[in-house]
Amino acid sequence: MRKLKEAIIEKTLLTSALVTIAVTAGIILVLSIEAVNFFSEVSVLDFLTDTEWTPLFADKHFGILPLLSGTLLTSIIAIAFAVPIGLSISIYISEYAPKSFRRTIKPALELLAAVPTVVYGFFALTVVTPFLQTFIPGLSGFNSLSAGLVMGIMIIPFISSLSEDALHAVPNSLREAGYGMGSTKLQNSFRILVPAASSGIIVSVILAISRAIGETMIVAIAAGQQPRLTFDPTVPVETITAYIVQVSLGDVQHGSLEYRTIFAAGITLFIFTFLLNTLSYQIRKKFREKYE
Amino acid sequence: MSKEKKDTVIDKSIKRKHKLQAKGVKVFYNDFMAIKGIDMNIRANKVTAFIGPSGCGKSTFLRLFDRMNDYVDGFRMEGEILIDGENIYKKKVNVEQLRKQVGMVFQKPNPFPKSIFENVAYGLKIQGIKDKKFLQEKVVASLKQVALWDEVKDDLHKSALALSGGQQQRLCIARALAVEPSIILMDEPTSALDPLSTAKIEELIYELKEKYTIVIVTHNMQQAGRVSDYTAFFYLGELIEYDKSKKLFTNPEKQQTENYITGRFG
Ligand SMILES: Nc1ncnc2c1ncn2[C@@H]1O[C@H](COP(=O)(O)OP(=O)(O)O)[C@@H](O)[C@H]1O
Ligand SMILES: [Mg+2]
C-alpha cells in the first residue's frame, strides 16, 4: 500500500515535470514553425535591416528595427534608473541598516514587484507623464521616458533584493579584513564587498534586463503604439511586446502574414531573453565554482 | 606601573613601557558578560600570548584593541582601553586611523579576492596613495618581510585565492605590515595551518617583535611558550594570571593556571 502510494506520487511528479517540458517545447515549436512560415514570405535580410515596421498598412514593411529600438530604449531607461538606485538600496540594507530594519524593508521592497503591471502602466500614463510634462514641454502623452522610468521602479526590487543577497553572502571575514585595514564603511562597501559580490550583482542586473525586455503592460499603456526607429525618449514608440499585444487583441485574420508577424517578433524577443538567461546561468555557475 | 598610570601628558616620542592598557574592562554581548573586569598592561616590542580554554574571552578581549567588536550586535563595553596612553574608545577617536596603527591577523586567512599585489597595496590605496613606484616598493618590501617574496614574485598579479593557506596567512600579515602599524594583533593565526606553515609564521613573529608590539591568541601552549615573552591566562572572562612566559609555564602562581597548562582541566 505504501509502495503504491509512493509510486503514484513519483509518477505524478514525473508527469508534471514532463508536461512542463512538453509545454515549453511546444511553445518553441509553434514559435519556430510560424516564424519559418513568416520568413518564407519575408526575407530575413529585410526583417533585420528595413527601418520601417508597417505590417498592418497597405504599404507593408517588415523591419524589426523600430520595435527593437523601442524595446531597447525603454529597457535602457529602466535599467539606467534602477541599477544605481537598486544597488544603493542593497548596499544600504546589507552594510548600513540595523538588522531589524533589514527584516522589514526587504519584504516591503519585494512587494513593489508584486504590484500588477497594469497599475504601473496607468501610473506612468496618468501620473508620471503629466508630471514630467511640467519640466519637458515637448513630451508626448505616450513616450518611452515615463514608461522606462516606471518600469525601472518595478525592477528595482529585483536588483536590490538579489544584490543584497549577494552582498549578505560575502563572508564576514572579508568584511573584517577590510575594516581591519582601516577602510571606512564606504570604502569597504565599494572596494571589497561589491567586487566580492560582483557575480551575484551582475546576475541580478541581467535578470532585471530580461524582465524589462519582456515587460508588456507598462510599455503598451504608456509608451504608445507607434513603431519608430528612434532613440528620442520623448516621443511615442512601440516595443516588441506591445506590438504582440496590439495584434493579438486586434482582428487580424488567423494564418495571414500579418498574423505571423507576431511570431517573428516573438521569436526575436525569445532569443534575446534566452541569451540573457543563459548568460546569467553561466555567471552563476562560474561563481559557484569559485567559492566552493 | 603606577608611574605610568599617573602619566597623563601624551607624547608619542617618549617610548612607553606599556603600549596597550586595559583599565577595568567589562564586555557585554547583550546581557551576557564576556569580560568581567580586566586590568592589564601590555609591553611595547614584546610578544604577549593570550591563552585559555575556548570561550573564555580571548578573541573578545583582543579585538577591543582595534575596536573590531564595534560591529558585533549587542556589544557593549565598560572601562578604558589605552594605546600609547590614549583612550581609543573616546568619542572623537578616528577609528580608521586607529586601525592603521593596529594591524589585525585573523584565525582563518582572509585575503581579499583580488591579486596578490592589490591585497598588499590595499591599505595604502585607501589612504589615497597613488604613486605607482611607491606602492610597488612597499608591496615588495612587505612581501619580503614575511618571506613570501621569493614564492610569489612572478605571480604578483595572480589571485591571492590561488595561494596555499600558509601563504595566504603570510600575505595577510604582509598586508597588515604595509601600512606600517606599530601593533599587530593575531587571533589564532596558525590554527588553520599545517606544521610547516605554522613554523614559518612563528619564525616571522620572532623577527617582527623588534619593530612591533605583538599580541597573539593561541590555544597551543607550546606555541605560546615558543614565541611569547609574556603570557596571559584567561578563564571565564577573567584574567587569572599574567607573567613572563617562562615563569608562567614553569612555575605558575595559580592553581587554575597550573591545571590548564598541565592539561588537567575540567
Ligand atoms: N557575537 C557574539 N554574540 C554573543 N556572544 C558572543 C559573541 N562572540 C562571543 N560571544 C561569547 O563570548 C564569550 C567569549 O568568546 P570569545 O571571545 O570568542 O572566546 P575565545 O576567543 O576565548 O574562544 C563566549 O562565551 C562566546 O560565546
Ligand atoms: Mg577565539
PDB file of N, CA and C and ligand atoms in Angstrom, chain B residues 29 32 34 53-60 72, ligand 1:
ATOM      1  N   TYR B  29      27.823  41.030  25.702  1.00  0.00           N
ATOM      2  CA  TYR B  29      27.063  40.766  24.476  1.00  0.00           C
ATOM      3  C   TYR B  29      25.613  40.681  24.940  1.00  0.00           C
ATOM      4  N   PHE B  32      24.900  39.097  28.378  1.00  0.00           N
ATOM      5  CA  PHE B  32      25.960  38.162  28.763  1.00  0.00           C
ATOM      6  C   PHE B  32      27.286  38.898  28.961  1.00  0.00           C
ATOM      7  N   ALA B  34      30.996  38.847  28.887  1.00  0.00           N
ATOM      8  CA  ALA B  34      32.055  38.006  28.327  1.00  0.00           C
ATOM      9  C   ALA B  34      33.408  38.344  28.940  1.00  0.00           C
ATOM     10  N   PRO B  53      40.993  28.351  27.802  1.00  0.00           N
ATOM     11  CA  PRO B  53      40.076  27.463  27.080  1.00  0.00           C
ATOM     12  C   PRO B  53      39.156  28.254  26.158  1.00  0.00           C
ATOM     13  N   SER B  54      38.643  27.560  25.189  1.00  0.00           N
ATOM     14  CA  SER B  54      37.798  28.187  24.196  1.00  0.00           C
ATOM     15  C   SER B  54      36.561  28.784  24.858  1.00  0.00           C
ATOM     16  N   GLY B  55      36.205  30.013  24.439  1.00  0.00           N
ATOM     17  CA  GLY B  55      35.040  30.685  25.011  1.00  0.00           C
ATOM     18  C   GLY B  55      35.349  31.530  26.231  1.00  0.00           C
ATOM     19  N   CYS B  56      36.642  31.628  26.607  1.00  0.00           N
ATOM     20  CA  CYS B  56      36.975  32.370  27.821  1.00  0.00           C
ATOM     21  C   CYS B  56      37.121  33.866  27.561  1.00  0.00           C
ATOM     22  N   GLY B  57      37.025  34.283  26.303  1.00  0.00           N
ATOM     23  CA  GLY B  57      37.029  35.713  26.007  1.00  0.00           C
ATOM     24  C   GLY B  57      38.317  36.248  25.400  1.00  0.00           C
ATOM     25  N   LYS B  58      39.209  35.364  24.950  1.00  0.00           N
ATOM     26  CA  LYS B  58      40.480  35.819  24.375  1.00  0.00           C
ATOM     27  C   LYS B  58      40.254  36.691  23.144  1.00  0.00           C
ATOM     28  N   SER B  59      39.429  36.187  22.228  1.00  0.00           N
ATOM     29  CA  SER B  59      39.184  36.948  20.998  1.00  0.00           C
ATOM     30  C   SER B  59      38.478  38.255  21.305  1.00  0.00           C
ATOM     31  N   THR B  60      37.476  38.174  22.142  1.00  0.00           N
ATOM     32  CA  THR B  60      36.741  39.377  22.516  1.00  0.00           C
ATOM     33  C   THR B  60      37.686  40.437  23.061  1.00  0.00           C
ATOM     34  N   VAL B  72      29.779  44.118  16.196  1.00  0.00           N
ATOM     35  CA  VAL B  72      29.060  42.942  16.688  1.00  0.00           C
ATOM     36  C   VAL B  72      27.756  43.382  17.349  1.00  0.00           C
TER      37      VAL B  72
HETATM   38  N1  LIG C   1      28.960  37.942  18.784  1.00  0.00           N
HETATM   39  C1  LIG C   1      28.714  37.365  19.950  1.00  0.00           C
HETATM   40  N2  LIG C   1      27.479  37.405  20.484  1.00  0.00           N
HETATM   41  C2  LIG C   1      27.229  36.835  21.669  1.00  0.00           C
HETATM   42  N3  LIG C   1      28.136  36.186  22.410  1.00  0.00           N
HETATM   43  C3  LIG C   1      29.390  36.110  21.938  1.00  0.00           C
HETATM   44  C4  LIG C   1      29.746  36.702  20.689  1.00  0.00           C
HETATM   45  N4  LIG C   1      31.062  36.472  20.474  1.00  0.00           N
HETATM   46  C5  LIG C   1      31.492  35.758  21.541  1.00  0.00           C
HETATM   47  N5  LIG C   1      30.497  35.557  22.409  1.00  0.00           N
HETATM   48  C6  LIG C   1      30.615  34.844  23.708  1.00  0.00           C
HETATM   49  O1  LIG C   1      31.596  35.481  24.464  1.00  0.00           O
HETATM   50  C7  LIG C   1      32.424  34.525  25.097  1.00  0.00           C
HETATM   51  C8  LIG C   1      33.862  34.757  24.694  1.00  0.00           C
HETATM   52  O2  LIG C   1      34.018  34.461  23.329  1.00  0.00           O
HETATM   53  P1  LIG C   1      35.409  34.594  22.602  1.00  0.00           P
HETATM   54  O3  LIG C   1      35.984  35.899  22.898  1.00  0.00           O
HETATM   55  O4  LIG C   1      35.193  34.285  21.177  1.00  0.00           O
HETATM   56  O5  LIG C   1      36.258  33.445  23.298  1.00  0.00           O
HETATM   57  P2  LIG C   1      37.623  32.755  22.855  1.00  0.00           P
HETATM   58  O6  LIG C   1      38.227  33.553  21.754  1.00  0.00           O
HETATM   59  O7  LIG C   1      38.447  32.744  24.095  1.00  0.00           O
HETATM   60  O8  LIG C   1      37.288  31.368  22.429  1.00  0.00           O
HETATM   61  C9  LIG C   1      31.896  33.153  24.698  1.00  0.00           C
HETATM   62  O9  LIG C   1      31.096  32.685  25.722  1.00  0.00           O
HETATM   63  C10 LIG C   1      31.089  33.420  23.475  1.00  0.00           C
HETATM   64  O10 LIG C   1      30.020  32.529  23.385  1.00  0.00           O
END
